[in-house]
Short mmCIF file of C-alpha atoms in Angstrom, two decimals:
data_model
loop_
_atom_site.label_atom_id
_atom_site.label_comp_id
_atom_site.label_asym_id
_atom_site.label_seq_id
_atom_site.Cartn_x
_atom_site.Cartn_y
_atom_site.Cartn_z
CA MET S 1 0.03 10.84 35.49
CA ASN S 2 3.09 9.47 33.76
CA ALA S 3 1.44 7.77 30.82
CA PRO S 4 2.34 9.30 27.47
CA ALA S 5 -0.38 11.45 25.96
CA TYR S 6 -0.50 9.51 22.70
CA ASN S 7 0.19 6.01 21.49
CA PHE S 8 3.23 5.56 19.25
CA ALA S 9 2.45 7.29 15.92
CA TYR S 10 -0.76 8.80 17.36
CA LEU S 11 -3.29 6.13 16.30
CA ASP S 12 -4.56 3.57 18.81
CA GLU S 13 -3.68 -0.07 18.18
CA GLN S 14 -7.18 -1.16 17.19
CA THR S 15 -7.25 1.49 14.48
CA LYS S 16 -3.81 0.46 13.27
CA ARG S 17 -4.90 -3.18 13.01
CA MET S 18 -7.94 -2.18 10.97
CA ILE S 19 -5.81 -0.04 8.63
CA ARG S 20 -3.13 -2.73 8.40
CA ARG S 21 -5.68 -5.34 7.34
CA ALA S 22 -6.98 -2.93 4.70
CA ILE S 23 -3.42 -2.33 3.43
CA LEU S 24 -2.80 -6.08 3.06
CA LYS S 25 -5.99 -6.57 1.04
CA ALA S 26 -5.14 -3.48 -1.02
CA ILE S 27 -1.76 -4.99 -1.91
CA ALA S 28 -3.39 -8.33 -2.74
CA ILE S 29 -5.87 -6.63 -5.12
CA PRO S 30 -3.77 -3.97 -6.91
CA GLY S 31 -5.73 -0.85 -7.74
CA TYR S 32 -8.89 -1.86 -5.88
CA GLN S 33 -10.12 0.68 -3.34
CA VAL S 34 -10.51 -1.01 0.04
CA PRO S 35 -13.02 0.75 2.32
CA PHE S 36 -11.68 1.48 5.80
CA ALA S 37 -12.98 3.14 8.94
CA SER S 38 -11.10 6.42 8.54
CA ARG S 39 -10.57 8.28 11.80
CA GLU S 40 -10.67 11.95 12.55
CA MET S 41 -7.14 13.23 12.69
CA PRO S 42 -5.85 16.39 14.37
CA MET S 43 -5.83 18.16 11.01
CA PRO S 44 -8.60 18.99 8.56
CA TYR S 45 -9.70 16.78 5.70
CA GLY S 46 -7.76 17.80 2.63
CA TRP S 47 -4.54 18.08 4.60
CA GLY S 48 -3.62 14.48 4.05
CA THR S 49 -5.57 12.63 6.74
CA GLY S 50 -5.68 9.48 4.59
CA GLY S 51 -1.96 9.51 3.93
CA VAL S 52 -1.26 10.30 7.57
CA GLN S 53 -3.31 7.31 8.74
CA VAL S 54 -1.53 4.97 6.33
CA THR S 55 1.86 6.34 7.39
CA ALA S 56 0.93 6.01 11.08
CA ALA S 57 -0.06 2.37 10.55
CA ILE S 58 3.20 1.35 8.87
CA LEU S 59 5.73 3.61 10.59
CA GLY S 60 8.29 2.13 13.00
CA PRO S 61 11.09 3.59 15.10
CA GLN S 62 13.71 2.58 12.50
CA ASP S 63 12.01 4.42 9.66
CA VAL S 64 13.25 7.63 8.13
CA LEU S 65 10.36 9.80 7.01
CA LYS S 66 10.20 12.31 4.20
CA VAL S 67 7.08 14.36 3.49
CA ILE S 68 6.56 16.36 0.32
CA ASP S 69 3.78 18.65 -0.79
CA GLN S 70 3.75 19.29 -4.55
CA GLY S 71 7.35 18.13 -4.58
CA SER S 72 8.44 20.53 -1.87
CA ASP S 73 9.76 19.56 1.56
CA ASP S 74 9.30 23.10 2.80
CA THR S 75 5.60 23.90 2.52
CA THR S 76 3.22 24.15 5.45
CA ASN S 77 1.56 20.81 4.85
CA ALA S 78 4.83 18.92 4.50
CA ILE S 79 6.43 20.57 7.53
CA SER S 80 3.42 20.06 9.79
CA ILE S 81 3.05 16.36 8.90
CA ARG S 82 6.79 15.80 9.32
CA LYS S 83 6.65 17.48 12.73
CA PHE S 84 3.54 15.50 13.63
CA PHE S 85 5.36 12.20 13.22
CA GLY S 86 8.55 13.56 14.70
CA LYS S 87 6.53 14.35 17.81
CA THR S 88 4.17 11.37 18.05
CA ALA S 89 6.51 8.63 16.78
CA GLY S 90 9.93 10.13 17.36
CA VAL S 91 11.09 8.97 13.94
CA ALA S 92 14.01 10.45 12.08
CA THR S 93 13.00 12.77 9.27
CA THR S 94 14.84 13.75 6.14
CA THR S 95 14.38 15.73 2.98
CA SER S 96 16.57 13.37 0.96
CA THR S 97 14.61 11.04 -1.30
CA ALA S 98 17.35 8.41 -1.31
CA ASP S 99 17.68 8.29 2.50
CA ALA S 100 13.97 8.00 3.28
CA THR S 101 12.28 4.64 3.95
CA VAL S 102 8.77 6.08 4.02
CA ILE S 103 7.85 9.03 1.81
CA GLN S 104 4.45 10.63 2.24
CA THR S 105 3.52 12.70 -0.76
CA ARG S 106 0.89 15.13 -1.82
CA HIS S 107 0.57 15.24 -5.59
CA ARG S 108 4.09 14.43 -6.76
CA ILE S 109 6.41 11.48 -7.21
CA PRO S 110 10.04 12.38 -6.46
CA GLU S 111 12.35 12.84 -9.45
CA ALA S 112 15.06 10.59 -8.00
CA PRO S 113 14.26 6.94 -8.75
CA LEU S 114 12.75 5.07 -5.80
CA HIS S 115 14.29 1.81 -4.67
CA ALA S 116 13.07 -1.43 -3.13
CA GLY S 117 12.59 -1.07 0.59
CA GLN S 118 10.93 2.31 0.23
CA VAL S 119 7.22 2.93 0.67
CA LEU S 120 5.56 5.84 -1.09
CA VAL S 121 2.36 6.97 0.65
CA TYR S 122 0.06 9.18 -1.39
CA GLN S 123 -2.50 11.59 0.04
CA VAL S 124 -5.63 11.19 -2.05
CA PRO S 125 -8.58 13.61 -2.14
CA ILE S 126 -10.97 11.72 -4.49
CA PRO S 127 -9.94 8.07 -4.89
CA GLU S 128 -12.67 7.14 -7.35
CA PRO S 129 -11.52 7.89 -10.93
CA LEU S 130 -15.08 7.51 -12.20
CA ARG S 131 -16.67 9.79 -9.60
CA PHE S 132 -16.99 12.89 -11.78
CA LEU S 133 -18.48 10.75 -14.55
CA GLU S 134 -20.87 8.77 -12.34
CA PRO S 135 -21.74 10.17 -8.93
CA ARG S 136 -23.42 7.04 -7.55
CA GLU S 137 -21.12 4.81 -5.51
CA THR S 138 -23.31 1.76 -6.24
CA GLU S 139 -22.78 2.29 -9.98
CA THR S 140 -19.04 2.98 -9.89
CA ARG S 141 -18.59 -0.06 -7.67
CA ARG S 142 -20.42 -2.20 -10.23
CA MET S 143 -18.35 -0.74 -13.05
CA HIS S 144 -15.18 -1.75 -11.23
CA ALA S 145 -16.64 -5.20 -10.51
CA LEU S 146 -17.36 -5.74 -14.19
CA GLY S 147 -14.19 -4.04 -15.41
CA GLU S 148 -16.47 -1.75 -17.41
CA TYR S 149 -14.41 1.36 -18.11
CA GLY S 150 -15.94 2.57 -21.38
CA LEU S 151 -17.10 5.75 -19.68
CA MET S 152 -13.53 6.75 -18.91
CA HIS S 153 -12.52 6.26 -22.52
CA VAL S 154 -15.48 8.37 -23.59
CA LYS S 155 -14.25 11.12 -21.30
CA LEU S 156 -10.76 10.99 -22.81
CA TYR S 157 -12.29 10.88 -26.29
CA GLU S 158 -14.36 13.98 -25.53
CA ASP S 159 -11.11 15.73 -24.59
CA ILE S 160 -9.79 14.91 -28.05
CA ALA S 161 -13.01 15.99 -29.76
CA ARG S 162 -12.99 19.31 -27.93
CA PHE S 163 -9.30 20.19 -27.72
CA GLY S 164 -7.63 17.97 -30.32
CA HIS S 165 -5.64 16.13 -27.66
CA ILE S 166 -6.21 14.50 -24.27
CA ALA S 167 -6.31 17.62 -22.12
CA THR S 168 -6.36 15.81 -18.78
CA SER S 169 -3.11 16.97 -17.23
CA TYR S 170 -3.30 15.67 -13.67
CA ALA S 171 -5.08 12.76 -11.92
CA TYR S 172 -4.65 11.06 -15.28
CA PRO S 173 -6.33 7.63 -15.01
CA VAL S 174 -4.18 4.52 -15.06
CA LYS S 175 -4.92 0.81 -15.33
CA VAL S 176 -3.18 -1.35 -12.75
CA ASN S 177 -2.12 -4.91 -13.61
CA ALA S 178 -4.49 -4.88 -16.60
CA ARG S 179 -7.56 -4.85 -14.34
CA TYR S 180 -8.52 -1.88 -12.18
CA VAL S 181 -8.68 1.68 -13.43
CA MET S 182 -7.20 3.81 -10.68
CA ASP S 183 -6.82 7.47 -9.82
CA PRO S 184 -3.12 8.15 -9.23
CA SER S 185 -4.19 11.09 -6.98
CA PRO S 186 -3.77 14.54 -8.52
CA THR S 187 -0.17 14.03 -9.55
CA PRO S 188 0.76 15.68 -12.84
CA LYS S 189 0.61 13.17 -15.68
CA PHE S 190 4.34 13.77 -16.03
CA ASP S 191 4.70 11.41 -13.05
CA ASN S 192 2.51 8.59 -14.37
CA PRO S 193 5.31 6.61 -16.06
CA LYS S 194 7.19 6.52 -12.73
CA MET S 195 4.42 4.36 -11.26
CA ASP S 196 4.97 1.61 -13.80
CA LYS S 197 7.14 -1.26 -12.48
CA CYS S 198 8.30 0.96 -9.64
CA PRO S 199 10.56 -1.02 -7.27
CA ALA S 200 8.98 0.68 -4.24
CA LEU S 201 5.61 -0.18 -2.73
CA GLN S 202 2.99 2.51 -3.40
CA LEU S 203 0.13 3.01 -0.94
CA PHE S 204 -2.74 5.45 -1.32
CA GLY S 205 -4.89 6.80 1.52
CA ALA S 206 -8.06 8.85 1.17
CA GLY S 207 -9.22 10.01 4.61
CA ARG S 208 -12.47 11.79 3.87
CA GLU S 209 -13.53 9.21 1.28
CA LYS S 210 -12.37 6.33 3.52
CA ARG S 211 -10.46 4.31 0.95
CA ILE S 212 -7.02 2.68 0.84
CA TYR S 213 -5.47 1.25 -2.31
CA ALA S 214 -2.07 0.07 -3.42
CA ILE S 215 0.32 -0.76 -6.22
CA PRO S 216 2.76 -3.55 -5.32
CA PRO S 217 6.36 -3.20 -6.56
CA HIS S 218 7.12 -4.20 -10.16
CA THR S 219 3.48 -3.93 -11.22
CA HIS S 220 2.32 -2.84 -14.66
CA VAL S 221 0.68 0.57 -14.51
CA VAL S 222 -0.52 1.87 -17.87
CA SER S 223 -1.91 5.35 -18.53
CA LEU S 224 -5.14 5.07 -20.51
CA ASP S 225 -4.88 6.32 -24.08
CA PHE S 226 -5.74 5.56 -27.70
CA GLU S 227 -3.60 4.05 -30.45
CA ASP S 228 -3.82 7.26 -32.48
CA HIS S 229 -3.56 9.51 -29.41
CA PRO S 230 -0.92 7.84 -27.25
CA PHE S 231 -0.21 9.03 -23.73
CA THR S 232 2.35 11.80 -23.58
CA ARG S 233 4.12 13.42 -20.67
CA TYR S 234 3.97 17.18 -20.33
CA ARG S 235 6.50 19.63 -18.95
CA PHE S 236 7.16 23.29 -19.57
CA ASP S 237 9.69 23.67 -22.34
CA ALA S 238 12.42 25.25 -20.26
CA PRO S 239 15.33 24.31 -18.03
CA CYS S 240 15.03 24.86 -14.28
CA ALA S 241 16.07 28.45 -13.54
CA LEU S 242 17.94 27.38 -10.40
CA CYS S 243 19.64 24.09 -11.27
CA GLY S 244 19.34 23.95 -15.04
CA ALA S 245 17.68 20.54 -15.06
CA GLY S 246 16.10 19.81 -18.42
CA ASN S 247 14.16 16.70 -17.46
CA SER S 248 12.41 17.55 -14.18
CA TYR S 249 8.83 18.64 -13.60
CA LEU S 250 8.70 22.44 -13.35
CA ASP S 251 6.62 24.92 -11.38
CA GLU S 252 5.87 28.25 -13.00
CA ILE S 253 6.57 31.13 -10.65
CA VAL S 254 5.28 34.61 -11.51
CA THR S 255 7.95 37.11 -10.54
CA ASP S 256 6.35 40.49 -11.30
CA ASP S 257 3.17 42.02 -12.75
CA LYS S 258 4.70 42.54 -16.18
CA GLY S 259 4.56 38.97 -17.34
CA GLY S 260 7.88 37.96 -15.79
CA ARG S 261 8.11 34.34 -14.75
CA MET S 262 10.60 31.68 -13.96
CA PHE S 263 10.43 27.90 -14.06
CA VAL S 264 11.92 25.90 -11.22
CA CYS S 265 11.96 22.24 -10.25
CA SER S 266 8.91 21.29 -8.25
CA ASP S 267 11.00 18.65 -6.43
CA THR S 268 13.03 20.81 -4.03
CA ASP S 269 15.28 17.98 -2.89
CA TYR S 270 16.20 17.11 -6.47
CA CYS S 271 16.88 20.77 -7.29
CA GLU S 272 18.96 21.39 -4.17
CA ALA S 273 20.98 18.22 -4.68
CA ARG S 274 21.77 19.33 -8.23
CA GLN S 275 22.78 22.82 -7.05
CA MET S 276 25.03 21.25 -4.40
CA ALA S 277 26.62 19.24 -7.19
CA GLY S 278 27.44 22.48 -8.98
CA HIS S 279 24.65 22.72 -11.54
CA ARG S 280 23.51 26.27 -12.16
CA GLY S 281 20.49 27.74 -13.88
CA SER S 282 19.96 31.20 -15.35
CA GLU S 283 18.56 32.70 -12.13
CA SER S 284 20.70 31.07 -9.46
CA ALA S 285 22.98 33.35 -7.50
CA ALA S 286 26.60 32.50 -6.90
CA PRO S 287 26.97 30.17 -3.95
CA HIS S 288 26.93 32.03 -0.66
CA GLU S 289 30.28 31.85 1.07
CA GLU S 290 30.24 32.23 4.83
CA SER S 291 33.22 33.78 6.50
CA ALA S 292 34.34 32.18 9.71
CA HIS S 293 34.38 34.34 12.86
CA GLY S 294 37.66 35.27 14.46
CA MET O 1 -9.45 -23.44 36.49
CA THR O 2 -7.20 -21.43 34.24
CA THR O 3 -5.40 -18.43 35.56
CA VAL O 4 -3.88 -15.66 33.50
CA ALA O 5 -0.42 -16.94 34.43
CA GLU O 6 -1.04 -20.11 32.44
CA VAL O 7 -1.59 -18.25 29.18
CA PRO O 8 1.68 -17.64 27.28
CA ALA O 9 2.63 -14.02 27.27
CA GLY O 10 2.23 -12.81 23.68
CA PHE O 11 4.24 -9.72 22.69
CA ALA O 12 6.43 -8.11 25.31
CA ASP O 13 5.97 -4.74 23.60
CA LYS O 14 2.55 -4.79 21.98
CA VAL O 15 2.92 -1.62 19.97
CA LEU O 16 6.37 -1.94 18.44
CA SER O 17 6.28 -5.72 18.06
CA ALA O 18 3.00 -5.48 16.16
CA GLN O 19 4.48 -2.76 13.96
CA SER O 20 7.59 -4.81 13.19
CA THR O 21 5.53 -7.92 12.48
CA PHE O 22 3.16 -5.99 10.25
CA ARG O 23 6.03 -4.64 8.17
CA SER O 24 7.27 -8.21 7.65
CA VAL O 25 3.79 -9.31 6.57
CA MET O 26 3.38 -6.23 4.36
CA ASP O 27 6.76 -6.84 2.72
CA ALA O 28 5.82 -10.50 2.21
CA MET O 29 2.51 -9.56 0.62
CA ALA O 30 4.16 -6.89 -1.55
CA ARG O 31 6.88 -9.32 -2.68
CA PRO O 32 5.22 -12.70 -3.17
CA GLY O 33 7.50 -15.69 -2.82
CA SER O 34 10.13 -13.82 -0.83
CA VAL O 35 10.91 -15.17 2.63
CA GLN O 36 10.46 -12.51 5.32
CA ARG O 37 11.39 -12.92 8.96
CA ILE O 38 9.48 -11.93 12.04
CA THR O 39 12.19 -10.78 14.38
CA VAL O 40 10.31 -9.97 17.57
CA PRO O 41 10.07 -12.41 20.49
CA VAL O 42 6.59 -13.72 21.16
CA GLY O 43 5.26 -15.90 23.96
CA THR O 44 3.22 -18.55 22.20
CA PRO O 45 1.53 -21.86 22.99
CA ASP O 46 3.82 -24.80 22.13
CA GLU O 47 1.31 -26.06 19.58
CA MET O 48 1.60 -22.93 17.45
CA MET O 49 4.56 -21.58 15.45
CA SER O 50 5.90 -18.23 16.61
CA GLY O 51 5.27 -16.63 13.21
CA THR O 52 1.62 -17.66 13.30
CA ALA O 53 1.30 -16.27 16.81
CA ALA O 54 2.92 -12.96 15.89
CA ILE O 55 0.60 -12.53 12.90
CA ALA O 56 -2.39 -13.30 15.11
CA LEU O 57 -1.38 -10.71 17.68
CA THR O 58 -0.77 -8.16 14.92
CA LEU O 59 -3.89 -8.54 12.80
CA PHE O 60 -6.66 -10.21 14.81
CA ASP O 61 -9.23 -8.46 16.97
CA HIS O 62 -12.95 -8.51 17.72
CA ASP O 63 -13.70 -7.55 14.11
CA THR O 64 -12.05 -10.65 12.62
CA PRO O 65 -13.74 -14.05 12.99
CA ILE O 66 -11.09 -16.79 13.12
CA TRP O 67 -11.40 -20.36 11.87
CA LEU O 68 -9.09 -23.03 13.29
CA ASP O 69 -8.34 -26.35 11.62
CA ALA O 70 -8.55 -29.64 13.50
CA ALA O 71 -4.89 -29.51 14.52
CA MET O 72 -5.28 -26.02 15.99
CA SER O 73 -8.60 -26.86 17.67
CA ALA O 74 -7.13 -30.01 19.21
CA ALA O 75 -5.11 -27.91 21.62
CA PRO O 76 -7.61 -25.89 23.68
CA VAL O 77 -4.84 -23.57 24.82
CA ILE O 78 -4.68 -22.05 21.33
CA ALA O 79 -8.28 -20.84 21.28
CA LYS O 80 -7.89 -19.66 24.85
CA TRP O 81 -4.68 -17.83 24.00
CA LEU O 82 -6.21 -16.21 20.91
CA LYS O 83 -9.27 -15.11 22.84
CA PHE O 84 -7.25 -13.72 25.72
CA HIS O 85 -4.80 -11.73 23.60
CA THR O 86 -6.87 -10.73 20.58
CA SER O 87 -10.57 -11.02 21.56
CA ALA O 88 -11.16 -12.50 18.12
CA PRO O 89 -14.23 -14.75 17.91
CA VAL O 90 -13.33 -18.33 16.97
CA VAL O 91 -15.98 -19.60 14.55
CA ALA O 92 -16.83 -23.09 13.30
CA ASP O 93 -18.17 -21.84 9.95
CA SER O 94 -15.12 -21.30 7.73
CA SER O 95 -17.09 -19.25 5.21
CA ILE O 96 -17.45 -16.27 7.57
CA ALA O 97 -13.85 -16.26 8.82
CA SER O 98 -11.55 -13.34 8.03
CA PHE O 99 -8.54 -15.48 8.84
CA ALA O 100 -8.11 -19.24 8.85
CA LEU O 101 -5.29 -20.86 10.80
CA ALA O 102 -4.14 -24.29 9.69
CA GLY O 103 -1.63 -26.11 11.88
CA ASP O 104 -1.79 -29.22 9.71
CA PRO O 105 -2.85 -28.01 6.24
CA ARG O 106 -2.83 -31.56 4.81
CA ASN O 107 -6.48 -31.67 5.82
CA LEU O 108 -7.31 -28.18 4.56
CA PRO O 109 -10.92 -28.08 3.38
CA PRO O 110 -11.55 -27.16 -0.27
CA LEU O 111 -10.85 -23.47 -0.84
CA ASP O 112 -14.48 -22.75 -1.71
CA ARG O 113 -15.33 -23.29 1.94
CA PHE O 114 -13.66 -19.95 2.61
CA ALA O 115 -14.84 -16.46 1.71
CA PHE O 116 -13.74 -15.25 -1.74
CA GLY O 117 -15.34 -11.83 -1.32
CA SER O 118 -17.69 -10.48 -3.95
CA ASN O 119 -16.88 -8.80 -7.24
CA GLU O 120 -18.04 -5.52 -5.68
CA TYR O 121 -16.11 -6.11 -2.44
CA PRO O 122 -13.26 -8.52 -3.19
CA ASP O 123 -11.54 -7.41 0.01
CA ARG O 124 -14.15 -9.28 2.05
CA SER O 125 -12.22 -12.47 1.52
CA ALA O 126 -10.37 -14.87 3.79
CA THR O 127 -6.65 -14.87 4.40
CA LEU O 128 -5.32 -18.39 5.02
CA ILE O 129 -2.37 -18.78 7.36
CA LEU O 130 -0.84 -22.17 6.67
CA GLN O 131 2.01 -23.62 8.70
CA ALA O 132 4.58 -25.28 6.47
CA GLU O 133 7.30 -27.87 7.09
CA SER O 134 9.96 -25.71 5.47
CA LEU O 135 10.22 -22.46 3.53
CA THR O 136 13.86 -22.93 2.53
CA GLN O 137 14.08 -26.54 1.41
CA GLY O 138 11.98 -28.78 -0.77
CA PRO O 139 10.50 -28.56 -4.24
CA ALA O 140 11.02 -25.29 -6.10
CA PHE O 141 8.05 -23.15 -7.03
CA GLU O 142 8.63 -20.48 -9.65
CA MET O 143 6.05 -17.73 -9.59
CA LYS O 144 5.22 -14.38 -11.16
CA GLY O 145 2.77 -11.58 -10.67
CA PRO O 146 2.55 -8.09 -9.17
CA GLY O 147 5.32 -7.59 -6.63
CA VAL O 148 7.66 -9.98 -8.43
CA ASP O 149 10.44 -8.64 -10.66
CA GLY O 150 10.38 -11.26 -13.40
CA THR O 151 9.98 -14.50 -11.53
CA ALA O 152 10.59 -15.53 -7.93
CA VAL O 153 11.58 -18.99 -6.79
CA LEU O 154 10.43 -20.41 -3.49
CA GLN O 155 11.79 -23.68 -2.16
CA ALA O 156 9.34 -25.10 0.31
CA MET O 157 7.76 -28.19 1.77
CA LEU O 158 4.12 -27.26 1.45
CA GLN O 159 0.92 -28.88 2.56
CA PRO O 160 -1.43 -29.55 0.96
CA ARG O 161 0.85 -30.83 -1.82
CA ASP O 162 -1.51 -29.46 -4.47
CA LEU O 163 -1.74 -26.01 -2.87
CA PHE O 164 -0.73 -24.13 -6.02
CA LEU O 165 -3.06 -26.25 -8.13
CA ARG O 166 -5.90 -25.32 -5.80
CA LEU O 167 -4.88 -21.66 -5.92
CA THR O 168 -5.31 -21.55 -9.70
CA ILE O 169 -8.93 -20.83 -8.80
CA ASN O 170 -7.70 -17.29 -8.03
CA GLU O 171 -7.02 -16.73 -11.71
CA ALA O 172 -10.59 -17.48 -12.77
CA LEU O 173 -12.16 -15.69 -9.82
CA PHE O 174 -10.13 -12.47 -9.85
CA PRO O 175 -10.75 -9.95 -8.32
CA ARG O 176 -12.35 -12.42 -5.90
CA GLY O 177 -9.94 -14.85 -4.34
CA ILE O 178 -7.97 -16.23 -1.43
CA ASP O 179 -4.75 -14.82 -0.06
CA VAL O 180 -2.30 -17.18 1.61
CA VAL O 181 0.44 -16.61 4.15
CA LEU O 182 2.81 -19.54 4.68
CA VAL O 183 4.57 -19.77 8.01
CA HIS O 184 7.49 -21.81 9.22
CA ASP O 185 8.75 -20.85 12.70
CA ASN O 186 9.48 -17.15 12.32
CA SER O 187 9.70 -17.15 8.52
CA ILE O 188 6.76 -16.14 6.36
CA VAL O 189 5.96 -16.14 2.65
CA ALA O 190 2.83 -14.61 1.17
CA ILE O 191 0.98 -15.83 -1.91
CA PRO O 192 -1.60 -13.16 -2.71
CA ARG O 193 -4.37 -13.89 -5.21
CA THR O 194 -2.49 -12.22 -8.07
CA THR O 195 0.47 -14.61 -7.91
CA ARG O 196 0.67 -17.27 -10.63
CA LEU O 197 2.75 -20.42 -10.64
CA VAL O 198 5.08 -20.54 -13.65
CA ALA O 199 6.77 -23.86 -12.99
CA SER O 200 7.39 -26.27 -10.16
CA GLY O 201 10.06 -28.92 -9.85
CA ALA O 202 12.07 -30.91 -7.39
#
């Protein structure tokens, strides 16, 4: 048999049509979670099956794909998804944020500004921002229908009452186009301001929960807060130990069992690009010089 | 008797043509008012614009009831072609249609004949595909909304003439509403329910 084992980008055409229709409605109703008939993918739930299905539905042979997991191009999840599409769609892949046309992400937004013509696809575990406050789907659906988000403000207020500040540090709820409260997926709240008026299209896929939602380009995205407790970003108060960046989101890496630690950029592409450009942090070794043979 | 040979061919490459067409439609929907082009060849009945045909082949299937206006119904080859290539049921009741195709939108029924969705499920709403006389010349329509950086200007000869006036219903209904895709030959422009007209002139 000479037929290829899989359709282009793995999914069959009927599935792609169904997902594509959901994406169009998601774009037309920013922040609203469109139900879709999520398929089983050849990877477990929690590995980005929602994001993978969205990527598979939009990806074409001309696209250049980048996949990041917590900002890193080099983790298991990112590598396996990149290989998956390299194999099933034959698309070019890259680690460069600027060169990519489609970026699938788990829990980070790249540091480098996105541009028009790019699509950012988020992997989402729990798309419903109200789910931990109200477990019944019928009720959360009604709350969205009525635009009744008092419960979310109560939750943020309880943070303030208990800790003195809004302690929610990731999956920080946002309001899209002054209507729908939306879960930005578990990105650190450091990334929330990047969603506002972003020139790139942002698509969100939740495979297990069977929801797709979207933020069109240039759309107002506001992090929920209070007048007397305005939204603030958070980052560790340190420069990156490898590239010295003072404005990037940092991962804390424990280096020994005596309390030693270092802070490095979570966005590996951003960090590597800065190191290539000659920026050095406190822990970075001198550049390795290869000697030519012969 | 009709044989398969009499039905125009549709996409030469179903998979990649549908992908390319979808990206044009997605870009149009994400950037309201911008003119996007459908660049793939498509075998289509003479009575239908190639852009309309490409969208049909990309988005329609047995899950999407289709409503055709009088101009589209007048040519039996269109329903036959749609059925052959997409398996989409053609329905007479516009209120249950996922997509409505209007070849001559001058006679478009009032928008409340189409599905607006519900407040709980606003996605269960119709998408209107309206063929237009021109998407590059004619009166200017200045619009704003999500997907538009500031304002976007579309110059188009649109039918019905009061299309944007009718679409103001989207503002009151939101999140319910109607999404529109305008087609002229292989050019498309999307007007999702969030787009608002700022000004229109000659």
